Amino acid sequence: MYAILDIETTGGKYNEEGITEIAIYQFDGHKVTDQFISLVNPEREIQPFVVNLTGINSNMLKNAPKFYEVAKRIVEITEDCIIVAHNSSFDYRILKTEFKRLGFPFKRKTLCTVELSQQLIPDMESYSLGKLTRALGIPMSDRHRANGDAMATVKLFKMLLNKDLEKVIIRDAVKIEQKSNIPTNLITIIEGLPSDTGVYYIHNTEGEIIYIGKSKNIRKRIIQHFTGKNSKSKKIQKLVSTVTYEKTGSELAALLKESAEIKANKPIFNRALRRTIFTHVLYSFTDKNGYINLFIDKSNREEMPITTFSTRTSGKHFLFKVVEEFNLCQKLTGLYNTKTSCFKYEVKECSGACINEEPVEAYNKRVNSLIEKYSYANKNMLIIDKGRAIEEKSVFLIENGIFKGMGFFDLNHQINNRAILDSLITPMENNRDTQHIIQSYMRRNKRLKIVSLN
């Protein structure tokens, strides 16, 4: 059983907020079985920006019940239920704070529809409730009012349950609330962070950057730093004074900025990433029979690789995949060590390049198609990815196989206009790491838009 809820508050200082409205729908996984909706007199002032956002003002709440008058009903409707909310950590914290004021320990399991949506419906432009429901075609009324937001969350949760066919994520995502050991100063830092993709900077009391990282969910990643038990996490917890961040929308933008800024700032806890971030590469050579051979090797050779890998294992995994995709020979890609024909030839899945049966030109044409797809050597192109908002995209410029820089553009901009494009691009250094980051990202993200500049 679930208790799907939404809470509107007064706003104000952390843990000093009060509830102004609450809506709870008890849901059995198929239908709503009970509901409770009420305005609440918070017995404190409502912040002006909250009044403008929700439309709830102090006059509306004069005759509303105080929290202690609705507390029993809230306990009853959430009893033996998992609390579900969009950003459940906020709603659950507010409820626990109100019950703590009454001297009552309130403890429930929770599910967050933001986190579930990110796992079950990836690649959405935004996971805010309004934008997400609109994108999914979920009808919504009374935005920023408890009843409207709670009912939209019910409909969203139904959709998520349907998408979770194996029920693995729903089962594993249930979190039993544990007593927080995070100091108050760190909780204050966490509350000011977004659940967005970007780069974050951890500063000490002198303002120096002691760690730079990237994440698809900045807030969640910082919580991991602040609750980690390893040596580095404990040192960061001891030294941190503040955390700043830069949203990028695009994970590729975050990866490139993280790499560049670690090299520039050399934070004390980023020693590992100051070095080259890939170890193995894909090379090619032409054998005595004229066939192009592919092989994985360590990245200490002088010639330009086709593409790069973090480990030998990931390189071999890639080779197995492209052998299937381009119908290549296992022997000529180093995957099957033999002096005669490869295994695929024996099962009639190889055309015989391994024993010189297939015409050289036909085989090499397929190898060159692979190289063309996975290398951007000598290419002039734009990579278009997500932006920091729905109406924005990120753009990455490659000229003659060299990464020139990145920027963001409004959908109204004509990026095919070279003068406009140049004005949008912030120059960045091209090096072996940026090439690895871009190539790896392009391999993993098939939906990227590539615009040729030739």
PDB file of N, CA and C in Angstrom, residues 288-364:
ATOM      1  N   LYS A 288      50.193  -8.577 -44.857  1.00  0.00           N
ATOM      2  CA  LYS A 288      50.888  -8.833 -46.122  1.00  0.00           C
ATOM      3  C   LYS A 288      49.939  -9.226 -47.253  1.00  0.00           C
ATOM      4  N   ASN A 289      48.702  -9.641 -46.887  1.00  0.00           N
ATOM      5  CA  ASN A 289      47.714 -10.005 -47.906  1.00  0.00           C
ATOM      6  C   ASN A 289      46.801  -8.835 -48.284  1.00  0.00           C
ATOM      7  N   GLY A 290      46.992  -7.685 -47.631  1.00  0.00           N
ATOM      8  CA  GLY A 290      46.215  -6.494 -47.958  1.00  0.00           C
ATOM      9  C   GLY A 290      44.983  -6.271 -47.102  1.00  0.00           C
ATOM     10  N   TYR A 291      44.717  -7.173 -46.140  1.00  0.00           N
ATOM     11  CA  TYR A 291      43.544  -7.013 -45.272  1.00  0.00           C
ATOM     12  C   TYR A 291      43.854  -6.061 -44.113  1.00  0.00           C
ATOM     13  N   ILE A 292      42.890  -5.186 -43.783  1.00  0.00           N
ATOM     14  CA  ILE A 292      43.048  -4.306 -42.622  1.00  0.00           C
ATOM     15  C   ILE A 292      42.738  -5.107 -41.354  1.00  0.00           C
ATOM     16  N   ASN A 293      43.704  -5.162 -40.458  1.00  0.00           N
ATOM     17  CA  ASN A 293      43.542  -5.842 -39.172  1.00  0.00           C
ATOM     18  C   ASN A 293      43.283  -4.808 -38.078  1.00  0.00           C
ATOM     19  N   LEU A 294      42.507  -5.186 -37.072  1.00  0.00           N
ATOM     20  CA  LEU A 294      42.250  -4.335 -35.908  1.00  0.00           C
ATOM     21  C   LEU A 294      42.793  -5.025 -34.669  1.00  0.00           C
ATOM     22  N   PHE A 295      43.300  -4.242 -33.709  1.00  0.00           N
ATOM     23  CA  PHE A 295      43.772  -4.838 -32.460  1.00  0.00           C
ATOM     24  C   PHE A 295      43.752  -3.803 -31.329  1.00  0.00           C
ATOM     25  N   ILE A 296      43.586  -4.312 -30.116  1.00  0.00           N
ATOM     26  CA  ILE A 296      43.606  -3.485 -28.907  1.00  0.00           C
ATOM     27  C   ILE A 296      45.012  -3.511 -28.331  1.00  0.00           C
ATOM     28  N   ASP A 297      45.520  -2.353 -27.932  1.00  0.00           N
ATOM     29  CA  ASP A 297      46.855  -2.295 -27.329  1.00  0.00           C
ATOM     30  C   ASP A 297      46.872  -1.184 -26.279  1.00  0.00           C
ATOM     31  N   LYS A 298      47.919  -1.147 -25.464  1.00  0.00           N
ATOM     32  CA  LYS A 298      48.070  -0.068 -24.493  1.00  0.00           C
ATOM     33  C   LYS A 298      48.294   1.251 -25.229  1.00  0.00           C
ATOM     34  N   SER A 299      47.936   2.336 -24.578  1.00  0.00           N
ATOM     35  CA  SER A 299      47.949   3.640 -25.254  1.00  0.00           C
ATOM     36  C   SER A 299      49.293   4.336 -25.125  1.00  0.00           C
ATOM     37  N   ASN A 300      50.360   3.634 -25.474  1.00  0.00           N
ATOM     38  CA  ASN A 300      51.691   4.252 -25.380  1.00  0.00           C
ATOM     39  C   ASN A 300      52.403   4.291 -26.722  1.00  0.00           C
ATOM     40  N   ARG A 301      51.631   4.125 -27.799  1.00  0.00           N
ATOM     41  CA  ARG A 301      52.201   4.165 -29.137  1.00  0.00           C
ATOM     42  C   ARG A 301      52.048   5.571 -29.719  1.00  0.00           C
ATOM     43  N   GLU A 302      52.808   5.864 -30.738  1.00  0.00           N
ATOM     44  CA  GLU A 302      52.817   7.209 -31.307  1.00  0.00           C
ATOM     45  C   GLU A 302      51.650   7.460 -32.262  1.00  0.00           C
ATOM     46  N   GLU A 303      51.238   6.427 -33.025  1.00  0.00           N
ATOM     47  CA  GLU A 303      50.229   6.671 -34.059  1.00  0.00           C
ATOM     48  C   GLU A 303      48.854   6.981 -33.472  1.00  0.00           C
ATOM     49  N   MET A 304      48.037   7.643 -34.292  1.00  0.00           N
ATOM     50  CA  MET A 304      46.688   8.042 -33.871  1.00  0.00           C
ATOM     51  C   MET A 304      45.769   6.826 -33.803  1.00  0.00           C
ATOM     52  N   PRO A 305      45.138   6.571 -32.661  1.00  0.00           N
ATOM     53  CA  PRO A 305      44.225   5.430 -32.559  1.00  0.00           C
ATOM     54  C   PRO A 305      42.889   5.723 -33.232  1.00  0.00           C
ATOM     55  N   ILE A 306      42.143   4.659 -33.496  1.00  0.00           N
ATOM     56  CA  ILE A 306      40.790   4.814 -34.046  1.00  0.00           C
ATOM     57  C   ILE A 306      39.853   5.298 -32.951  1.00  0.00           C
ATOM     58  N   THR A 307      39.927   4.635 -31.783  1.00  0.00           N
ATOM     59  CA  THR A 307      39.130   5.049 -30.631  1.00  0.00           C
ATOM     60  C   THR A 307      39.828   4.531 -29.381  1.00  0.00           C
ATOM     61  N   THR A 308      39.355   4.942 -28.205  1.00  0.00           N
ATOM     62  CA  THR A 308      40.059   4.659 -26.953  1.00  0.00           C
ATOM     63  C   THR A 308      39.124   4.024 -25.929  1.00  0.00           C
ATOM     64  N   PHE A 309      39.739   3.358 -24.914  1.00  0.00           N
ATOM     65  CA  PHE A 309      38.958   2.632 -23.913  1.00  0.00           C
ATOM     66  C   PHE A 309      39.585   2.792 -22.534  1.00  0.00           C
ATOM     67  N   SER A 310      38.748   2.739 -21.519  1.00  0.00           N
ATOM     68  CA  SER A 310      39.231   2.865 -20.141  1.00  0.00           C
ATOM     69  C   SER A 310      39.971   1.617 -19.684  1.00  0.00           C
ATOM     70  N   THR A 311      39.583   0.463 -20.216  1.00  0.00           N
ATOM     71  CA  THR A 311      40.219  -0.807 -19.851  1.00  0.00           C
ATOM     72  C   THR A 311      40.334  -1.693 -21.085  1.00  0.00           C
ATOM     73  N   ARG A 312      41.200  -2.701 -21.008  1.00  0.00           N
ATOM     74  CA  ARG A 312      41.303  -3.674 -22.102  1.00  0.00           C
ATOM     75  C   ARG A 312      39.983  -4.436 -22.265  1.00  0.00           C
ATOM     76  N   THR A 313      39.346  -4.720 -21.129  1.00  0.00           N
ATOM     77  CA  THR A 313      38.083  -5.460 -21.179  1.00  0.00           C
ATOM     78  C   THR A 313      37.020  -4.710 -21.966  1.00  0.00           C
ATOM     79  N   SER A 314      36.900  -3.398 -21.740  1.00  0.00           N
ATOM     80  CA  SER A 314      35.896  -2.627 -22.484  1.00  0.00           C
ATOM     81  C   SER A 314      36.245  -2.572 -23.962  1.00  0.00           C
ATOM     82  N   GLY A 315      37.546  -2.568 -24.279  1.00  0.00           N
ATOM     83  CA  GLY A 315      37.973  -2.598 -25.676  1.00  0.00           C
ATOM     84  C   GLY A 315      37.594  -3.900 -26.357  1.00  0.00           C
ATOM     85  N   LYS A 316      37.807  -5.022 -25.671  1.00  0.00           N
ATOM     86  CA  LYS A 316      37.459  -6.326 -26.261  1.00  0.00           C
ATOM     87  C   LYS A 316      35.940  -6.464 -26.403  1.00  0.00           C
ATOM     88  N   HIS A 317      35.218  -5.944 -25.432  1.00  0.00           N
ATOM     89  CA  HIS A 317      33.749  -5.972 -25.521  1.00  0.00           C
ATOM     90  C   HIS A 317      33.284  -5.206 -26.762  1.00  0.00           C
ATOM     91  N   PHE A 318      33.920  -4.045 -27.009  1.00  0.00           N
ATOM     92  CA  PHE A 318      33.599  -3.254 -28.200  1.00  0.00           C
ATOM     93  C   PHE A 318      33.903  -4.047 -29.471  1.00  0.00           C
ATOM     94  N   LEU A 319      35.051  -4.709 -29.508  1.00  0.00           N
ATOM     95  CA  LEU A 319      35.428  -5.465 -30.700  1.00  0.00           C
ATOM     96  C   LEU A 319      34.445  -6.601 -30.986  1.00  0.00           C
ATOM     97  N   PHE A 320      34.037  -7.320 -29.959  1.00  0.00           N
ATOM     98  CA  PHE A 320      33.050  -8.395 -30.165  1.00  0.00           C
ATOM     99  C   PHE A 320      31.765  -7.832 -30.774  1.00  0.00           C
ATOM    100  N   LYS A 321      31.372  -6.644 -30.303  1.00  0.00           N
ATOM    101  CA  LYS A 321      30.134  -6.029 -30.796  1.00  0.00           C
ATOM    102  C   LYS A 321      30.265  -5.626 -32.267  1.00  0.00           C
ATOM    103  N   VAL A 322      31.390  -4.985 -32.631  1.00  0.00           N
ATOM    104  CA  VAL A 322      31.519  -4.501 -34.015  1.00  0.00           C
ATOM    105  C   VAL A 322      31.817  -5.634 -34.997  1.00  0.00           C
ATOM    106  N   VAL A 323      32.404  -6.720 -34.519  1.00  0.00           N
ATOM    107  CA  VAL A 323      32.577  -7.894 -35.387  1.00  0.00           C
ATOM    108  C   VAL A 323      31.211  -8.379 -35.859  1.00  0.00           C
ATOM    109  N   GLU A 324      30.229  -8.377 -34.950  1.00  0.00           N
ATOM    110  CA  GLU A 324      28.856  -8.735 -35.314  1.00  0.00           C
ATOM    111  C   GLU A 324      28.239  -7.681 -36.218  1.00  0.00           C
ATOM    112  N   GLU A 325      28.413  -6.401 -35.834  1.00  0.00           N
ATOM    113  CA  GLU A 325      27.764  -5.298 -36.555  1.00  0.00           C
ATOM    114  C   GLU A 325      28.249  -5.189 -37.997  1.00  0.00           C
ATOM    115  N   PHE A 326      29.562  -5.379 -38.232  1.00  0.00           N
ATOM    116  CA  PHE A 326      30.128  -5.173 -39.567  1.00  0.00           C
ATOM    117  C   PHE A 326      30.538  -6.485 -40.254  1.00  0.00           C
ATOM    118  N   ASN A 327      30.175  -7.610 -39.623  1.00  0.00           N
ATOM    119  CA  ASN A 327      30.482  -8.927 -40.183  1.00  0.00           C
ATOM    120  C   ASN A 327      31.977  -9.052 -40.481  1.00  0.00           C
ATOM    121  N   LEU A 328      32.791  -8.846 -39.444  1.00  0.00           N
ATOM    122  CA  LEU A 328      34.243  -8.919 -39.593  1.00  0.00           C
ATOM    123  C   LEU A 328      34.762 -10.278 -39.132  1.00  0.00           C
ATOM    124  N   CYS A 329      36.026 -10.513 -39.409  1.00  0.00           N
ATOM    125  CA  CYS A 329      36.667 -11.776 -39.082  1.00  0.00           C
ATOM    126  C   CYS A 329      37.258 -11.723 -37.673  1.00  0.00           C
ATOM    127  N   GLN A 330      36.990 -12.741 -36.860  1.00  0.00           N
ATOM    128  CA  GLN A 330      37.516 -12.779 -35.492  1.00  0.00           C
ATOM    129  C   GLN A 330      39.042 -12.859 -35.480  1.00  0.00           C
ATOM    130  N   LYS A 331      39.623 -13.555 -36.444  1.00  0.00           N
ATOM    131  CA  LYS A 331      41.078 -13.687 -36.503  1.00  0.00           C
ATOM    132  C   LYS A 331      41.734 -12.339 -36.811  1.00  0.00           C
ATOM    133  N   LEU A 332      41.139 -11.578 -37.744  1.00  0.00           N
ATOM    134  CA  LEU A 332      41.735 -10.299 -38.161  1.00  0.00           C
ATOM    135  C   LEU A 332      41.415  -9.163 -37.198  1.00  0.00           C
ATOM    136  N   THR A 333      40.674  -9.464 -36.148  1.00  0.00           N
ATOM    137  CA  THR A 333      40.417  -8.467 -35.096  1.00  0.00           C
ATOM    138  C   THR A 333      41.041  -8.900 -33.771  1.00  0.00           C
ATOM    139  N   GLY A 334      41.854  -9.952 -33.794  1.00  0.00           N
ATOM    140  CA  GLY A 334      42.579 -10.383 -32.606  1.00  0.00           C
ATOM    141  C   GLY A 334      41.743 -11.100 -31.569  1.00  0.00           C
ATOM    142  N   LEU A 335      40.542 -11.535 -31.943  1.00  0.00           N
ATOM    143  CA  LEU A 335      39.653 -12.176 -30.980  1.00  0.00           C
ATOM    144  C   LEU A 335      39.746 -13.698 -31.024  1.00  0.00           C
ATOM    145  N   TYR A 336      40.398 -14.226 -32.056  1.00  0.00           N
ATOM    146  CA  TYR A 336      40.491 -15.689 -32.205  1.00  0.00           C
ATOM    147  C   TYR A 336      41.884 -16.002 -32.731  1.00  0.00           C
ATOM    148  N   ASN A 337      42.721 -16.560 -31.846  1.00  0.00           N
ATOM    149  CA  ASN A 337      44.120 -16.820 -32.191  1.00  0.00           C
ATOM    150  C   ASN A 337      44.249 -18.166 -32.906  1.00  0.00           C
ATOM    151  N   THR A 338      44.496 -18.121 -34.189  1.00  0.00           N
ATOM    152  CA  THR A 338      44.607 -19.349 -34.972  1.00  0.00           C
ATOM    153  C   THR A 338      45.481 -19.101 -36.195  1.00  0.00           C
ATOM    154  N   LYS A 339      46.082 -20.175 -36.722  1.00  0.00           N
ATOM    155  CA  LYS A 339      46.858 -20.059 -37.958  1.00  0.00           C
ATOM    156  C   LYS A 339      46.026 -20.431 -39.176  1.00  0.00           C
ATOM    157  N   THR A 340      44.820 -20.919 -38.914  1.00  0.00           N
ATOM    158  CA  THR A 340      43.937 -21.288 -40.027  1.00  0.00           C
ATOM    159  C   THR A 340      42.697 -20.407 -39.992  1.00  0.00           C
ATOM    160  N   SER A 341      41.528 -20.974 -40.247  1.00  0.00           N
ATOM    161  CA  SER A 341      40.288 -20.182 -40.290  1.00  0.00           C
ATOM    162  C   SER A 341      39.761 -19.918 -38.879  1.00  0.00           C
ATOM    163  N   CYS A 342      38.978 -18.836 -38.747  1.00  0.00           N
ATOM    164  CA  CYS A 342      38.398 -18.494 -37.440  1.00  0.00           C
ATOM    165  C   CYS A 342      37.149 -19.342 -37.183  1.00  0.00           C
ATOM    166  N   PHE A 343      36.685 -19.294 -35.939  1.00  0.00           N
ATOM    167  CA  PHE A 343      35.517 -20.073 -35.556  1.00  0.00           C
ATOM    168  C   PHE A 343      34.295 -19.682 -36.375  1.00  0.00           C
ATOM    169  N   LYS A 344      34.121 -18.375 -36.639  1.00  0.00           N
ATOM    170  CA  LYS A 344      32.948 -17.912 -37.374  1.00  0.00           C
ATOM    171  C   LYS A 344      32.917 -18.486 -38.808  1.00  0.00           C
ATOM    172  N   TYR A 345      34.103 -18.700 -39.378  1.00  0.00           N
ATOM    173  CA  TYR A 345      34.141 -19.298 -40.711  1.00  0.00           C
ATOM    174  C   TYR A 345      33.611 -20.725 -40.669  1.00  0.00           C
ATOM    175  N   GLU A 346      33.960 -21.450 -39.599  1.00  0.00           N
ATOM    176  CA  GLU A 346      33.529 -22.842 -39.466  1.00  0.00           C
ATOM    177  C   GLU A 346      32.009 -22.948 -39.375  1.00  0.00           C
ATOM    178  N   VAL A 347      31.357 -21.912 -38.777  1.00  0.00           N
ATOM    179  CA  VAL A 347      29.887 -21.952 -38.645  1.00  0.00           C
ATOM    180  C   VAL A 347      29.227 -21.085 -39.717  1.00  0.00           C
ATOM    181  N   LYS A 348      30.021 -20.764 -40.771  1.00  0.00           N
ATOM    182  CA  LYS A 348      29.513 -20.038 -41.939  1.00  0.00           C
ATOM    183  C   LYS A 348      28.995 -18.633 -41.612  1.00  0.00           C
ATOM    184  N   GLU A 349      29.680 -17.964 -40.638  1.00  0.00           N
ATOM    185  CA  GLU A 349      29.338 -16.581 -40.317  1.00  0.00           C
ATOM    186  C   GLU A 349      30.480 -15.632 -40.669  1.00  0.00           C
ATOM    187  N   CYS A 350      31.532 -16.142 -41.274  1.00  0.00           N
ATOM    188  CA  CYS A 350      32.655 -15.332 -41.750  1.00  0.00           C
ATOM    189  C   CYS A 350      32.867 -15.668 -43.217  1.00  0.00           C
ATOM    190  N   SER A 351      33.137 -14.646 -44.027  1.00  0.00           N
ATOM    191  CA  SER A 351      33.256 -14.849 -45.477  1.00  0.00           C
ATOM    192  C   SER A 351      34.633 -15.334 -45.904  1.00  0.00           C
ATOM    193  N   GLY A 352      35.544 -15.566 -44.942  1.00  0.00           N
ATOM    194  CA  GLY A 352      36.813 -16.204 -45.272  1.00  0.00           C
ATOM    195  C   GLY A 352      37.999 -15.283 -45.444  1.00  0.00           C
ATOM    196  N   ALA A 353      37.939 -14.066 -44.903  1.00  0.00           N
ATOM    197  CA  ALA A 353      39.115 -13.193 -44.967  1.00  0.00           C
ATOM    198  C   ALA A 353      40.284 -13.825 -44.223  1.00  0.00           C
ATOM    199  N   CYS A 354      39.986 -14.627 -43.222  1.00  0.00           N
ATOM    200  CA  CYS A 354      41.025 -15.266 -42.410  1.00  0.00           C
ATOM    201  C   CYS A 354      41.875 -16.244 -43.215  1.00  0.00           C
ATOM    202  N   ILE A 355      41.336 -16.775 -44.305  1.00  0.00           N
ATOM    203  CA  ILE A 355      42.105 -17.708 -45.148  1.00  0.00           C
ATOM    204  C   ILE A 355      42.167 -17.197 -46.589  1.00  0.00           C
ATOM    205  N   ASN A 356      42.056 -15.881 -46.730  1.00  0.00           N
ATOM    206  CA  ASN A 356      42.212 -15.199 -48.023  1.00  0.00           C
ATOM    207  C   ASN A 356      41.144 -15.566 -49.047  1.00  0.00           C
ATOM    208  N   GLU A 357      39.976 -16.011 -48.608  1.00  0.00           N
ATOM    209  CA  GLU A 357      38.909 -16.364 -49.537  1.00  0.00           C
ATOM    210  C   GLU A 357      38.081 -15.153 -49.943  1.00  0.00           C
ATOM    211  N   GLU A 358      37.824 -14.248 -49.001  1.00  0.00           N
ATOM    212  CA  GLU A 358      36.999 -13.072 -49.314  1.00  0.00           C
ATOM    213  C   GLU A 358      37.848 -12.027 -50.026  1.00  0.00           C
ATOM    214  N   PRO A 359      37.317 -11.380 -51.059  1.00  0.00           N
ATOM    215  CA  PRO A 359      38.068 -10.325 -51.740  1.00  0.00           C
ATOM    216  C   PRO A 359      38.496  -9.232 -50.755  1.00  0.00           C
ATOM    217  N   VAL A 360      39.742  -8.796 -50.878  1.00  0.00           N
ATOM    218  CA  VAL A 360      40.304  -7.789 -49.976  1.00  0.00           C
ATOM    219  C   VAL A 360      39.461  -6.514 -49.974  1.00  0.00           C
ATOM    220  N   GLU A 361      39.073  -6.070 -51.171  1.00  0.00           N
ATOM    221  CA  GLU A 361      38.329  -4.810 -51.283  1.00  0.00           C
ATOM    222  C   GLU A 361      37.001  -4.865 -50.522  1.00  0.00           C
ATOM    223  N   ALA A 362      36.302  -5.995 -50.607  1.00  0.00           N
ATOM    224  CA  ALA A 362      35.002  -6.133 -49.947  1.00  0.00           C
ATOM    225  C   ALA A 362      35.166  -6.108 -48.430  1.00  0.00           C
ATOM    226  N   TYR A 363      36.181  -6.829 -47.953  1.00  0.00           N
ATOM    227  CA  TYR A 363      36.392  -6.873 -46.499  1.00  0.00           C
ATOM    228  C   TYR A 363      36.838  -5.512 -45.973  1.00  0.00           C
ATOM    229  N   ASN A 364      37.804  -4.904 -46.650  1.00  0.00           N
ATOM    230  CA  ASN A 364      38.330  -3.621 -46.181  1.00  0.00           C
ATOM    231  C   ASN A 364      37.283  -2.514 -46.216  1.00  0.00           C
TER     232      ASN A 364
END
